[in-house]
Amino acid sequence: MHTPNDHIYQEAQLAPMTVDEINELTRRARALPPSGDQTHVLVPDGEDPWVIAHEDQLYYCTVDRRKREILVARFSSLPEMAMAELVSVWPGTEGPTPDFVEIWAPELQLIDGNWYIYFALYNARNGEERLYTLQATSPDAQGSYEFKGKLEIPTDRWAIDGSVLPMPDGQLYFIWSGWEGFTNTSQNLYIARMSNPYTIASDRVCISRPEHPWEKQGYPYVNEGPQALVRNGRIFIIYSASGSWTDDYCLGQLTYLGGDALNPASWRKEPQPVFSKTDTIFGPGHASFVQIKGQDYIIYHAARSSQAGWARQIRAKPFTWHEDGSPDFGEPL
């Protein structure tokens, strides 16, 4: 299993530390033993985990150490994840390849029987990060993919962490993290309607921005990594809040109340985080969700220790549900 490189991130003055200072924390943390129980660690050095189940198999979508290739692993159980073979699926030979420096947070999704991968490209020009789509050319998630291009959004702004939200009526929506304007002061969550898995059919609507103190630790303020979690007709968006370089990175929750998904009033934000640090596990965030033999799991990354910068581990935890149908993640393990 690969070891991710240090996070270059966008060219911005992060607070309370600079990018250079965060990278130094990251380097130091990787040289020291991690804190917390290691029983639940799937990958000892990793970030932005995406795991999906299909036909009794699990798939893990990630990037290589240089963040230059999208990789997909297939395995039968979570303990096998760290040793599963990672197959490079992009860049490939189908369609053009744009210029880029890094690939960020790829997600493998199965929509109407076809595999798609959503990801952001960083090209070292601050503010130009955008989202892109691949479509598989065969039923094999580890096979070849056609590059479908950039997801064109009428209000074209910095955008990362894209994911598809399928509604019960079959309508697809795209959710992601982006800037309101052209400067990096806050990352908000946006939603837009799709006409197919690689085409945006409406302008964006903001459904969450950092507003609570637990969403505003570190600067710029951050809402990112939105993921749909659907069960028994209930729809939730679980997202990451606060700076990913801080101990206070955590998960928040939006609940769909019904009606027009493009109406911000259709979404209720929980006033407190739904998954946050403990005395030994810091910065839990950027999660995906998978059900294995009837048991739901949250797959997330957390810092190796306090003040670890971007040195992170991928962890797994089974979770349950509250009586009102909302997820009960409990505390990180």
Tab-separated table of C-alpha atoms in Angstrom:
chain	number	residue	atom	x	y	z
A	1	MET	CA	0.000	0.000	0.000
A	2	HIS	CA	1.336	3.434	-0.900
A	3	THR	CA	2.351	6.178	1.510
A	4	PRO	CA	0.955	9.598	0.537
A	5	ASN	CA	3.352	12.455	0.026
A	6	ASP	CA	3.209	15.634	2.099
A	7	HIS	CA	0.188	17.747	1.272
A	8	ILE	CA	1.113	20.700	-0.956
A	9	TYR	CA	-2.370	22.237	-0.646
A	10	GLN	CA	-3.275	25.510	-2.306
A	11	GLU	CA	-0.892	28.449	-2.176
A	12	ALA	CA	-2.456	30.227	0.773
A	13	GLN	CA	-1.491	31.547	4.170
A	14	LEU	CA	-3.102	29.006	6.439
A	15	ALA	CA	-3.588	29.786	10.118
A	16	PRO	CA	-2.544	29.310	12.831
A	17	MET	CA	0.432	27.832	10.898
A	18	THR	CA	1.941	28.285	7.462
A	19	VAL	CA	2.059	25.430	4.938
A	20	ASP	CA	5.797	25.002	5.629
A	21	GLU	CA	5.151	24.733	9.364
A	22	ILE	CA	2.358	22.210	8.822
A	23	ASN	CA	4.596	20.113	6.583
A	24	GLU	CA	7.272	20.148	9.276
A	25	LEU	CA	4.722	18.905	11.836
A	26	THR	CA	3.754	16.223	9.324
A	27	ARG	CA	7.367	15.088	8.903
A	28	ARG	CA	7.950	14.907	12.654
A	29	ALA	CA	4.705	13.027	13.298
A	30	ARG	CA	5.560	10.330	10.754
A	31	ALA	CA	8.800	9.656	12.641
A	32	LEU	CA	7.035	9.146	15.985
A	33	PRO	CA	4.694	6.381	17.220
A	34	PRO	CA	1.011	7.200	16.634
A	35	SER	CA	-1.386	7.863	19.481
A	36	GLY	CA	-4.614	5.977	20.015
A	37	ASP	CA	-5.546	2.328	19.713
A	38	GLN	CA	-4.129	0.944	16.453
A	39	THR	CA	-6.615	-1.949	16.315
A	40	HIS	CA	-8.957	-0.024	14.031
A	41	VAL	CA	-6.328	1.336	11.629
A	42	LEU	CA	-6.830	0.107	8.054
A	43	VAL	CA	-3.965	2.020	6.411
A	44	PRO	CA	-1.189	3.411	8.636
A	45	ASP	CA	-0.460	6.404	6.391
A	46	GLY	CA	-3.333	7.621	4.224
A	47	GLU	CA	-5.971	10.275	3.690
A	48	ASP	CA	-9.356	11.029	2.114
A	49	PRO	CA	-10.511	7.380	2.164
A	50	TRP	CA	-13.155	6.210	-0.279
A	51	VAL	CA	-14.455	2.643	0.138
A	52	ILE	CA	-17.474	1.187	-1.682
A	53	ALA	CA	-19.059	-2.281	-1.594
A	54	HIS	CA	-20.344	-4.117	-4.678
A	55	GLU	CA	-21.235	-7.795	-5.212
A	56	ASP	CA	-19.509	-9.055	-2.037
A	57	GLN	CA	-16.342	-7.138	-2.880
A	58	LEU	CA	-14.908	-3.926	-1.462
A	59	TYR	CA	-13.166	-1.264	-3.521
A	60	TYR	CA	-10.748	1.393	-2.262
A	61	CYS	CA	-10.102	4.419	-4.481
A	62	THR	CA	-7.054	6.570	-3.735
A	63	VAL	CA	-3.965	8.181	-5.276
A	64	ASP	CA	-0.311	7.163	-5.474
A	65	ARG	CA	2.430	8.697	-3.332
A	66	ARG	CA	3.008	11.564	-5.758
A	67	LYS	CA	-0.734	12.142	-6.204
A	68	ARG	CA	-0.222	11.654	-9.950
A	69	GLU	CA	-2.313	8.495	-10.510
A	70	ILE	CA	-5.742	7.272	-9.453
A	71	LEU	CA	-5.574	3.781	-7.978
A	72	VAL	CA	-8.300	1.222	-7.257
A	73	ALA	CA	-7.916	-1.836	-4.997
A	74	ARG	CA	-10.352	-4.765	-4.702
A	75	PHE	CA	-10.575	-6.981	-1.606
A	76	SER	CA	-13.011	-9.083	0.396
A	77	SER	CA	-12.776	-7.685	3.939
A	78	LEU	CA	-11.570	-4.503	5.632
A	79	PRO	CA	-8.489	-6.133	7.244
A	80	GLU	CA	-7.252	-6.924	3.707
A	81	MET	CA	-7.348	-3.286	2.610
A	82	ALA	CA	-3.755	-2.347	3.491
A	83	MET	CA	-2.297	-5.247	1.491
A	84	ALA	CA	-4.671	-5.236	-1.486
A	85	GLU	CA	-3.113	-4.616	-4.885
A	86	LEU	CA	-3.652	-1.079	-6.130
A	87	VAL	CA	-4.271	-0.865	-9.869
A	88	SER	CA	-3.633	2.403	-11.727
A	89	VAL	CA	-6.734	3.419	-13.718
A	90	TRP	CA	-5.896	7.022	-14.679
A	91	PRO	CA	-4.254	8.778	-16.458
A	92	GLY	CA	-5.008	6.317	-19.208
A	93	THR	CA	-5.379	6.179	-22.964
A	94	GLU	CA	-9.085	7.070	-23.257
A	95	GLY	CA	-9.550	10.776	-23.928
A	96	PRO	CA	-7.270	13.757	-23.223
A	97	THR	CA	-5.317	14.303	-20.018
A	98	PRO	CA	-5.236	17.901	-18.752
A	99	ASP	CA	-2.133	19.412	-17.189
A	100	PHE	CA	-2.001	18.962	-13.428
A	101	VAL	CA	0.384	18.741	-10.478
A	102	GLU	CA	-1.735	16.655	-8.102
A	103	ILE	CA	-4.963	14.636	-8.016
A	104	TRP	CA	-7.095	15.177	-4.921
A	105	ALA	CA	-9.620	12.920	-3.161
A	106	PRO	CA	-10.900	10.603	-5.938
A	107	GLU	CA	-14.252	8.882	-5.374
A	108	LEU	CA	-15.417	5.718	-7.128
A	109	GLN	CA	-19.207	5.592	-7.519
A	110	LEU	CA	-21.544	3.077	-9.173
A	111	ILE	CA	-24.420	4.869	-10.932
A	112	ASP	CA	-27.000	3.046	-13.078
A	113	GLY	CA	-24.665	0.074	-13.387
A	114	ASN	CA	-21.657	2.109	-14.553
A	115	TRP	CA	-18.517	3.041	-12.628
A	116	TYR	CA	-17.540	6.720	-12.389
A	117	ILE	CA	-14.663	8.447	-10.625
A	118	TYR	CA	-14.872	12.056	-9.416
A	119	PHE	CA	-11.760	14.016	-8.445
A	120	ALA	CA	-10.176	17.455	-8.288
A	121	LEU	CA	-7.009	18.554	-10.069
A	122	TYR	CA	-4.475	20.912	-8.513
A	123	ASN	CA	-2.153	22.658	-10.952
A	124	ALA	CA	-0.146	24.963	-8.624
A	125	ARG	CA	-2.107	28.038	-9.736
A	126	ASN	CA	-4.116	29.057	-6.716
A	127	GLY	CA	-7.854	29.252	-7.330
A	128	GLU	CA	-7.890	27.127	-10.491
A	129	GLU	CA	-8.709	23.779	-8.855
A	130	ARG	CA	-11.726	22.178	-10.523
A	131	LEU	CA	-13.636	18.871	-10.567
A	132	TYR	CA	-13.502	16.179	-13.255
A	133	THR	CA	-15.153	12.865	-14.130
A	134	LEU	CA	-14.078	9.496	-15.515
A	135	GLN	CA	-16.473	6.840	-16.845
A	136	ALA	CA	-15.478	3.169	-16.937
A	137	THR	CA	-15.440	1.565	-20.366
A	138	SER	CA	-16.156	-1.910	-18.920
A	139	PRO	CA	-17.914	-3.422	-15.868
A	140	ASP	CA	-14.496	-3.783	-14.189
A	141	ALA	CA	-13.848	-1.040	-11.613
A	142	GLN	CA	-10.128	-1.689	-12.065
A	143	GLY	CA	-10.324	-1.503	-15.863
A	144	SER	CA	-9.972	1.394	-18.276
A	145	TYR	CA	-11.778	4.720	-17.934
A	146	GLU	CA	-12.746	7.429	-20.406
A	147	PHE	CA	-11.962	10.987	-19.366
A	148	LYS	CA	-15.278	12.874	-19.519
A	149	GLY	CA	-13.789	16.271	-18.759
A	150	LYS	CA	-14.473	19.042	-16.297
A	151	LEU	CA	-17.807	19.338	-14.550
A	152	GLU	CA	-18.953	22.651	-15.997
A	153	ILE	CA	-20.797	24.763	-13.425
A	154	PRO	CA	-22.253	28.140	-14.519
A	155	THR	CA	-20.770	29.935	-11.506
A	156	ASP	CA	-17.249	28.685	-12.159
A	157	ARG	CA	-15.201	28.856	-8.951
A	158	TRP	CA	-12.575	26.872	-7.059
A	159	ALA	CA	-14.059	23.403	-6.371
A	160	ILE	CA	-12.887	20.183	-4.685
A	161	ASP	CA	-14.297	17.045	-2.995
A	162	GLY	CA	-17.093	16.298	-5.445
A	163	SER	CA	-19.633	13.517	-4.872
A	164	VAL	CA	-22.939	12.427	-6.396
A	165	LEU	CA	-26.129	12.408	-4.317
A	166	PRO	CA	-28.813	10.158	-5.884
A	167	MET	CA	-32.310	11.062	-4.669
A	168	PRO	CA	-35.068	8.440	-4.221
A	169	ASP	CA	-36.826	9.626	-7.396
A	170	GLY	CA	-33.674	8.915	-9.418
A	171	GLN	CA	-32.640	12.543	-9.846
A	172	LEU	CA	-28.894	13.040	-9.420
A	173	TYR	CA	-27.346	15.985	-7.588
A	174	PHE	CA	-23.710	16.939	-7.274
A	175	ILE	CA	-22.306	18.153	-3.945
A	176	TRP	CA	-18.868	19.669	-3.360
A	177	SER	CA	-16.749	22.181	-1.481
A	178	GLY	CA	-16.004	25.532	-3.080
A	179	TRP	CA	-15.246	29.211	-2.711
A	180	GLU	CA	-17.956	31.832	-2.895
A	181	GLY	CA	-15.698	34.243	-4.777
A	182	PHE	CA	-12.137	34.224	-6.049
A	183	THR	CA	-10.250	34.383	-2.744
A	184	ASN	CA	-9.702	31.700	-0.131
A	185	THR	CA	-11.546	32.964	2.929
A	186	SER	CA	-14.068	30.142	3.370
A	187	GLN	CA	-14.899	26.773	1.844
A	188	ASN	CA	-18.657	26.265	1.577
A	189	LEU	CA	-20.791	23.294	0.536
A	190	TYR	CA	-22.656	23.571	-2.768
A	191	ILE	CA	-25.249	21.482	-4.590
A	192	ALA	CA	-26.364	21.428	-8.234
A	193	ARG	CA	-28.707	19.263	-10.296
A	194	MET	CA	-27.227	16.832	-12.851
A	195	SER	CA	-28.672	15.716	-16.187
A	196	ASN	CA	-26.383	12.670	-16.218
A	197	PRO	CA	-23.425	11.482	-14.100
A	198	TYR	CA	-20.958	13.794	-15.869
A	199	THR	CA	-23.069	16.882	-16.669
A	200	ILE	CA	-24.241	19.677	-14.358
A	201	ALA	CA	-27.723	20.959	-15.273
A	202	SER	CA	-28.210	23.903	-12.905
A	203	ASP	CA	-26.223	26.592	-11.206
A	204	ARG	CA	-24.845	25.942	-7.750
A	205	VAL	CA	-26.651	26.644	-4.474
A	206	CYS	CA	-24.867	27.023	-1.143
A	207	ILE	CA	-26.329	24.731	1.535
A	208	SER	CA	-23.682	25.150	4.248
A	209	ARG	CA	-20.975	27.572	5.205
A	210	PRO	CA	-18.775	27.603	8.324
A	211	GLU	CA	-20.754	29.383	11.024
A	212	HIS	CA	-20.298	27.573	14.345
A	213	PRO	CA	-17.062	27.797	16.378
A	214	TRP	CA	-16.358	24.082	15.774
A	215	GLU	CA	-16.436	24.772	12.009
A	216	LYS	CA	-14.003	27.688	12.249
A	217	GLN	CA	-10.879	26.259	13.871
A	218	GLY	CA	-8.007	27.295	11.628
A	219	TYR	CA	-8.195	29.773	8.773
A	220	PRO	CA	-9.470	29.855	6.059
A	221	TYR	CA	-12.700	28.445	7.471
A	222	VAL	CA	-13.607	25.041	6.087
A	223	ASN	CA	-16.626	22.945	5.134
A	224	GLU	CA	-15.438	20.171	2.788
A	225	GLY	CA	-15.644	16.469	1.924
A	226	PRO	CA	-19.474	16.186	1.702
A	227	GLN	CA	-20.760	12.601	1.484
A	228	ALA	CA	-24.312	11.367	1.073
A	229	LEU	CA	-25.595	8.852	3.635
A	230	VAL	CA	-29.009	7.407	2.770
A	231	ARG	CA	-31.080	4.929	4.802
A	232	ASN	CA	-34.800	4.113	4.861
A	233	GLY	CA	-35.668	7.204	2.853
A	234	ARG	CA	-33.705	9.525	5.150
A	235	ILE	CA	-30.955	11.562	3.465
A	236	PHE	CA	-27.959	13.057	5.234
A	237	ILE	CA	-24.847	14.855	4.094
A	238	ILE	CA	-21.876	14.227	6.356
A	239	TYR	CA	-19.102	16.764	5.864
A	240	SER	CA	-15.740	17.780	7.318
A	241	ALA	CA	-15.336	21.040	9.205
A	242	SER	CA	-12.408	23.201	10.379
A	243	GLY	CA	-8.861	23.077	9.074
A	244	SER	CA	-7.636	19.614	8.102
A	245	TRP	CA	-4.254	20.541	9.588
A	246	THR	CA	-5.742	21.081	13.084
A	247	ASP	CA	-6.629	18.691	15.907
A	248	ASP	CA	-10.190	20.032	15.677
A	249	TYR	CA	-11.016	18.725	12.194
A	250	CYS	CA	-14.364	16.940	12.666
A	251	LEU	CA	-17.587	15.846	10.981
A	252	GLY	CA	-20.815	17.802	10.772
A	253	GLN	CA	-24.221	16.737	9.465
A	254	LEU	CA	-26.905	18.177	7.192
A	255	THR	CA	-30.352	16.539	7.191
A	256	TYR	CA	-32.645	16.698	4.178
A	257	LEU	CA	-36.087	17.920	5.274
A	258	GLY	CA	-37.874	17.296	1.983
A	259	GLY	CA	-38.879	19.547	-0.887
A	260	ASP	CA	-36.552	21.139	-3.417
A	261	ALA	CA	-32.999	19.903	-2.791
A	262	LEU	CA	-31.723	23.155	-4.337
A	263	ASN	CA	-33.479	25.194	-1.654
A	264	PRO	CA	-31.119	25.805	1.299
A	265	ALA	CA	-34.163	25.680	3.608
A	266	SER	CA	-34.525	21.979	2.711
A	267	TRP	CA	-31.354	21.238	4.687
A	268	ARG	CA	-30.913	21.437	8.468
A	269	LYS	CA	-27.444	21.663	9.991
A	270	GLU	CA	-26.802	19.985	13.332
A	271	PRO	CA	-25.565	22.591	15.842
A	272	GLN	CA	-22.793	20.320	17.147
A	273	PRO	CA	-20.325	18.009	15.367
A	274	VAL	CA	-21.416	14.385	15.006
A	275	PHE	CA	-17.857	12.941	15.120
A	276	SER	CA	-14.942	14.726	16.771
A	277	LYS	CA	-11.622	14.273	18.561
A	278	THR	CA	-11.043	12.300	21.765
A	279	ASP	CA	-8.153	12.317	24.239
A	280	THR	CA	-6.121	10.066	21.928
A	281	ILE	CA	-7.583	10.459	18.410
A	282	PHE	CA	-7.358	13.851	16.757
A	283	GLY	CA	-8.772	15.434	13.626
A	284	PRO	CA	-11.234	12.709	12.515
A	285	GLY	CA	-12.774	13.632	9.174
A	286	HIS	CA	-13.256	13.099	5.424
A	287	ALA	CA	-15.328	9.934	5.756
A	288	SER	CA	-16.991	7.429	3.479
A	289	PHE	CA	-19.602	4.850	4.455
A	290	VAL	CA	-19.977	1.192	3.598
A	291	GLN	CA	-22.258	-1.647	4.690
A	292	ILE	CA	-20.698	-5.089	5.103
A	293	LYS	CA	-22.912	-8.076	5.924
A	294	GLY	CA	-25.580	-5.792	7.341
A	295	GLN	CA	-23.202	-3.743	9.501
A	296	ASP	CA	-22.603	-0.069	8.705
A	297	TYR	CA	-19.051	1.291	8.905
A	298	ILE	CA	-17.592	4.767	8.805
A	299	ILE	CA	-14.188	4.846	7.083
A	300	TYR	CA	-12.312	8.030	7.976
A	301	HIS	CA	-8.881	9.518	8.395
A	302	ALA	CA	-7.512	10.917	11.647
A	303	ALA	CA	-4.204	12.500	12.613
A	304	ARG	CA	-1.448	10.156	13.809
A	305	SER	CA	-1.259	12.210	17.005
A	306	SER	CA	-1.955	15.686	18.322
A	307	GLN	CA	-0.338	18.424	16.219
A	308	ALA	CA	0.491	15.948	13.446
A	309	GLY	CA	-0.294	18.271	10.546
A	310	TRP	CA	-1.222	16.142	7.529
A	311	ALA	CA	0.235	12.862	8.860
A	312	ARG	CA	-2.913	10.744	8.965
A	313	GLN	CA	-4.167	7.190	9.280
A	314	ILE	CA	-7.234	5.574	7.727
A	315	ARG	CA	-9.501	4.024	10.360
A	316	ALA	CA	-12.775	2.096	10.443
A	317	LYS	CA	-15.561	2.037	13.017
A	318	PRO	CA	-18.932	0.266	13.020
A	319	PHE	CA	-21.826	2.606	13.734
A	320	THR	CA	-25.529	2.400	14.545
A	321	TRP	CA	-28.598	4.600	14.141
A	322	HIS	CA	-30.610	6.801	16.478
A	323	GLU	CA	-34.323	6.147	16.973
A	324	ASP	CA	-35.129	9.118	14.722
A	325	GLY	CA	-33.264	7.429	11.842
A	326	SER	CA	-30.141	9.591	11.961
A	327	PRO	CA	-26.645	8.049	12.191
A	328	ASP	CA	-25.016	7.480	15.568
A	329	PHE	CA	-21.256	7.470	15.002
A	330	GLY	CA	-20.304	7.636	18.666
A	331	GLU	CA	-16.630	8.486	19.313
A	332	PRO	CA	-13.682	7.682	17.043
A	333	LEU	CA	-11.915	4.384	17.739
